[in-house]
Coordinates of C-alpha atoms in Angstrom, one line a residue:
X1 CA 18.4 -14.3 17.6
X2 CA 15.5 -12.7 15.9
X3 CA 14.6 -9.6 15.7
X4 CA 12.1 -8.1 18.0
X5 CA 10.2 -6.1 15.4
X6 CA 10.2 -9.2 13.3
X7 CA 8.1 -11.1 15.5
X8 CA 6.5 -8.2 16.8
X9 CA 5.0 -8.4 12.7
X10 CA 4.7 -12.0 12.8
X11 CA 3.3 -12.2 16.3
X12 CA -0.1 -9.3 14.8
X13 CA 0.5 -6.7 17.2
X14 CA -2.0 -4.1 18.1
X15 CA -1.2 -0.8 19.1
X16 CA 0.5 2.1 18.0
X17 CA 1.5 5.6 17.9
X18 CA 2.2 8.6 15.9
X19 CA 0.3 10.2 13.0
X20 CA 0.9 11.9 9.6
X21 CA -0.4 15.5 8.3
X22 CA -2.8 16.6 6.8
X23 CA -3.6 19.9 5.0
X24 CA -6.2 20.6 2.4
X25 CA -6.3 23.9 1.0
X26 CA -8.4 25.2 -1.7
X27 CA -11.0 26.9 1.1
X28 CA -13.5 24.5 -0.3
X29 CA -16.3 22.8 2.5
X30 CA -16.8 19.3 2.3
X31 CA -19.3 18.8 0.2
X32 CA -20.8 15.8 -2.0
X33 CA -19.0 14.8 -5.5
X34 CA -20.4 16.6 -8.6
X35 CA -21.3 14.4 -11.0
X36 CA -18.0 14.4 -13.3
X37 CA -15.8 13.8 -10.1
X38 CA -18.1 10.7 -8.8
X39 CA -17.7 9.4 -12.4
X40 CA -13.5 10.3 -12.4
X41 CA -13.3 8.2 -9.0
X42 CA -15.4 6.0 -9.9
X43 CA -12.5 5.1 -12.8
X44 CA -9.9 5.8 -10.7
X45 CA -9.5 1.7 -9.6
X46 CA -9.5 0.9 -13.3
X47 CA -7.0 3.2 -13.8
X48 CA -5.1 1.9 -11.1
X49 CA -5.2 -1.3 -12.6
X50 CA -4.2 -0.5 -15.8
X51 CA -1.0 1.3 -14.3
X52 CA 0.0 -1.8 -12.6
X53 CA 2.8 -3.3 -11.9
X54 CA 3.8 0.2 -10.1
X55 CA 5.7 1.4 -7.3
X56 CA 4.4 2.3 -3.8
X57 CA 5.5 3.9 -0.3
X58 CA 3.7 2.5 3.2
X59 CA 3.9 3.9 6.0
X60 CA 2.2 1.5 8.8
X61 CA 2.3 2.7 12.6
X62 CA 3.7 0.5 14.8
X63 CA 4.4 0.4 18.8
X64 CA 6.9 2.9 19.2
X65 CA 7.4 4.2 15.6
X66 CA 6.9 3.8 12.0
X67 CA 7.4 1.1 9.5
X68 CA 8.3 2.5 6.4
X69 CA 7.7 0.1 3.1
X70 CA 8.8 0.6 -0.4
X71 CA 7.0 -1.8 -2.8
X72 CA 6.3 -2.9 -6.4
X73 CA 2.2 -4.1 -6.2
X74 CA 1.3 -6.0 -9.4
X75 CA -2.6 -5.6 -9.2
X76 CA -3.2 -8.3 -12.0
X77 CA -1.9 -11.0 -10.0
X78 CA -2.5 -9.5 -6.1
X79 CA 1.2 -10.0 -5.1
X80 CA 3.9 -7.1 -3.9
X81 CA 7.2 -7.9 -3.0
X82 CA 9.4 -5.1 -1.4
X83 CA 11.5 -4.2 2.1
X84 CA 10.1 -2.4 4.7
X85 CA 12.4 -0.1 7.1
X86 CA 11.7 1.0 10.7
X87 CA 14.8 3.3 11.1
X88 CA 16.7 0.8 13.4
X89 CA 19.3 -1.3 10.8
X90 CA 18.5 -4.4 13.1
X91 CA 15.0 -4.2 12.1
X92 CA 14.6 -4.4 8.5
X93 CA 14.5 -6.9 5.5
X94 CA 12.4 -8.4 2.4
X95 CA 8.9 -8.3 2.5
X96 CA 6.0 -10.0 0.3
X97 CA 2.6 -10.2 0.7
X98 CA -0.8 -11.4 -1.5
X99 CA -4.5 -11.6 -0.7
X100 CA -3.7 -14.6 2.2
X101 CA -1.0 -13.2 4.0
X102 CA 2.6 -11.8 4.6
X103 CA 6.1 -13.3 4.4
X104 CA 9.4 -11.8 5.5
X105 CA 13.2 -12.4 4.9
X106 CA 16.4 -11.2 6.5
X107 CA 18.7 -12.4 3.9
X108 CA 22.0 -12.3 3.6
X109 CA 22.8 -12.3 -0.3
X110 CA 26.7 -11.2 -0.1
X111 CA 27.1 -13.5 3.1
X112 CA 28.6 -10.8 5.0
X113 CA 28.1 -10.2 9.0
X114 CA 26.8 -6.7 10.5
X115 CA 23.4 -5.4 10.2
X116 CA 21.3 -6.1 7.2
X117 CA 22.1 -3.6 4.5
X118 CA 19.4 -1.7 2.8
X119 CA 19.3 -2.2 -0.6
X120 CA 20.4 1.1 -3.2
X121 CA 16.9 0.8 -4.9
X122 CA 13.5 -0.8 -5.3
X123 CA 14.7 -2.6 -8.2
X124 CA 18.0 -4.5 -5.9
X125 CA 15.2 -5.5 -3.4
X126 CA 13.0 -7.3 -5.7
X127 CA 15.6 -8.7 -7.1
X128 CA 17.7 -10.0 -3.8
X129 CA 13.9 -11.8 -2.8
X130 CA 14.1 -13.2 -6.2
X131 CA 17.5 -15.0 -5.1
X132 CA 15.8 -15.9 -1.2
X133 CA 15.4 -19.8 -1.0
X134 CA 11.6 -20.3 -0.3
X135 CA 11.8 -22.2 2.9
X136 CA 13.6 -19.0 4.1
X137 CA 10.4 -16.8 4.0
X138 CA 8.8 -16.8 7.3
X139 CA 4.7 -17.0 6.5
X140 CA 1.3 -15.9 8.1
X141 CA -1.9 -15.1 7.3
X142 CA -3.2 -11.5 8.0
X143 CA -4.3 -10.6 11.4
X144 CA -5.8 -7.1 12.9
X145 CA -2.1 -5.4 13.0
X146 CA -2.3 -1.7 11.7
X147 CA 1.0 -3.5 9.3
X148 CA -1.2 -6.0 8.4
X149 CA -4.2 -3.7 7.5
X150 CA -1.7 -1.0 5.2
X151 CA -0.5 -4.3 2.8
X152 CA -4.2 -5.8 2.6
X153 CA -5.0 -2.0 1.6
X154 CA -2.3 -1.9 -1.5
X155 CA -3.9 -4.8 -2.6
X156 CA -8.0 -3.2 -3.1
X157 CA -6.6 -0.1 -4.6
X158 CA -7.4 -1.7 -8.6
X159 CA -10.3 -2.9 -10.2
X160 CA -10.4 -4.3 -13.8
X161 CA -13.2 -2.2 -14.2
X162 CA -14.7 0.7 -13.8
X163 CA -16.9 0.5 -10.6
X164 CA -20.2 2.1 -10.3
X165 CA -20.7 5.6 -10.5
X166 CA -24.4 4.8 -9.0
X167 CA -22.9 2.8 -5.5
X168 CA -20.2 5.1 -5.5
X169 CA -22.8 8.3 -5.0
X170 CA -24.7 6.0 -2.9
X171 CA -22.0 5.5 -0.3
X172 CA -22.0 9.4 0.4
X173 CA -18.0 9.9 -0.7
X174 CA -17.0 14.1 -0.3
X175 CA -15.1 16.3 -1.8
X176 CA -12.7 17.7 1.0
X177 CA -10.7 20.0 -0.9
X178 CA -7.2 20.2 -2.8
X179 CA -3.8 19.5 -2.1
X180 CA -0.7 20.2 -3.8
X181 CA 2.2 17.0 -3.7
X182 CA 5.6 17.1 -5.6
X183 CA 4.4 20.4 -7.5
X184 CA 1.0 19.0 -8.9
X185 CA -2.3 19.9 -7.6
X186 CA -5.2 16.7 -6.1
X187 CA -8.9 16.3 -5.6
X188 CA -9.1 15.2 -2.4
X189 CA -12.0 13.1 -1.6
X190 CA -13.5 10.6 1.2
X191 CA -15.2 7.4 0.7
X192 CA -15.6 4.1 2.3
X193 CA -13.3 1.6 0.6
X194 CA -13.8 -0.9 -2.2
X195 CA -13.7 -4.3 -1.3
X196 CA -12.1 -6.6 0.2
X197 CA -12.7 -3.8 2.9
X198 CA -15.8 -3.4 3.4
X199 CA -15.3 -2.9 7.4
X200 CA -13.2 -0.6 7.6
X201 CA -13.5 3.4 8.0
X202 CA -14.0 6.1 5.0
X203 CA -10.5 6.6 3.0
X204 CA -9.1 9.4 2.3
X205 CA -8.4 9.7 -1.7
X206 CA -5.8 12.1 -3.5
X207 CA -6.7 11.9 -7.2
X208 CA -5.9 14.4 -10.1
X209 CA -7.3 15.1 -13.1
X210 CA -7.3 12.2 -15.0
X211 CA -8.3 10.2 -12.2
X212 CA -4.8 8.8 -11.6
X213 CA -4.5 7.9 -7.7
X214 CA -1.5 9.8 -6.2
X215 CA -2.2 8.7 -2.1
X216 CA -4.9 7.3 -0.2
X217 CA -4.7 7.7 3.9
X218 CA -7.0 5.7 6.5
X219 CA -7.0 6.7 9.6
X220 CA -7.5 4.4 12.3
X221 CA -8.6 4.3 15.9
X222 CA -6.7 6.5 18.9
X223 CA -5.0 8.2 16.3
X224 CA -3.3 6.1 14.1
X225 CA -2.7 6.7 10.4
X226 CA -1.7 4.6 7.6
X227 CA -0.3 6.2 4.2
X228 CA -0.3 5.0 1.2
X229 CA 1.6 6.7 -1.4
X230 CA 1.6 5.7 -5.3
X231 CA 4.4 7.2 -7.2
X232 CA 3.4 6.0 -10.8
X233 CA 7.1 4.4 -11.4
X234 CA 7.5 1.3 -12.9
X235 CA 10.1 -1.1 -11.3
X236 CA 12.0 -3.2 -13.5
X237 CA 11.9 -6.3 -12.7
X238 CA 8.2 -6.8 -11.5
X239 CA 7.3 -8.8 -8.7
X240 CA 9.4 -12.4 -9.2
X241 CA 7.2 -16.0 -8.3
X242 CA 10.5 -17.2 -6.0
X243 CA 8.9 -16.1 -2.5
X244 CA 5.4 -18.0 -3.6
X245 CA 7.5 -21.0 -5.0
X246 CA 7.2 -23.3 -2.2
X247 CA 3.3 -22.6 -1.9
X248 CA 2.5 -22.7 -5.1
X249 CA 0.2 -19.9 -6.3
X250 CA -1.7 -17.9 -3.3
X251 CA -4.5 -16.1 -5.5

């Protein structure tokens, strides 16, 4: 029998609750980007891009709860393969996504019975969907799911260039404040989003000094939140071609 959540992914629900904080300190008003900090974000996609192949942490709302996504994101090729969590052991597994859809596997690499174990790291998940079969990755293209909308996000946080300090100021982004995270101190701005996400509402952009990005946050309608965290590790081995070998390449 499958899983509930599983199809509840597969099947693009809408709807969802729960949110994440939010503190800026600093004592700072919004107010627009100086010059120097619309040209540092303006890199910041670049440098993003540069970084890649990198880790990342989602967390997508869902009905009920949270999905929780650990992730290596190779920005040169648009692929991340990684396993997402909800907190229930019955509802978890391999995940992969590019820029046409998602795919998910519940595999069973020891061949034991019991609910799926999580893996010890990052680098045991990419590797155990290296090993999947292809025809055991359930497909589908992206729908209007808050999931669905966090791993098309990953995807438009590089550029292999800079982009234009000029469009950048024009699209109004702010300076909200600062934040602290794991001991080091962010810019915090918001701006609408580069595309392929035109659509959606201003981002929220943590960003330090060197215009590395640290976390980016959208927050959706009644509430919802999506976080996206970027740790700066790399993960050893990078995103593997098995769970696009049946396809062929999905670019």
């Amino acid at each position: 029998m499958r899983s509930p959540w599983t199809w509840a992914a597969l099947a693009v629900v809408a709807g969802v609750c729960g949110t994440l904080p939010f503190v800026v300190g600093g004592g700072d008003d919004p107010r627009p980007l100086s010059a120097a900090e619309a040209r540092r974000m303006a890199r910041t996609r670049f440098e993003a891009y540069r970084d890649s192949p990198e880790q990342v942490m989602v967390q997508a709302p869902l009905p009920g709860g949270t999905a929780v996504i650990r992730a290596v994101v190779d920005e040169h090729r648009h692929r991340a393969v990684g396993w997402f969590d909800t907190g229930d052991a019955a509802e978890r597994g391999l995940l992969v996504w590019d820029g046409t859809g998602l795919a998910i596997a519940r595999p069973r690499i020891d061949g034991s019975a019991g609910p799926l174990a999580r893996p010890a790291s990052l680098a045991e998940a990419v590797r155990d969907a290296a090993r999947v079969k292809p025809g055991a990755w359930i497909h589908r293209q992206y729908g209007p799911a808050s999931l669905d909308t966090a791993l098309r996000l990953t995807l438009s946080l590089a550029a292999a260039r800079p982009d234009s300090t000029r469009l950048l100021t024009r699209s109004g982004p702010r300076h909200l404040g600062e934040d602290r995270i794991d001991g080091r101190t962010y810019d915090v701005f918001s701006a609408q989003p580069p595309t392929p996400m035109p659509d959606e509402s201003p981002l929220t952009y943590w960003i330090d000094r060197a215009g590395h990005l640290r976390r980016v946050r959208s927050d959706l309608d009644d509430d919802r939140t999506i976080v996206v965290d970027v740790t700066g590790e790399r993960v050893r081995p990078g995103v593997p071609d098995g769970p696009w070998a049946a396809r062929g390449s999905t670019r």
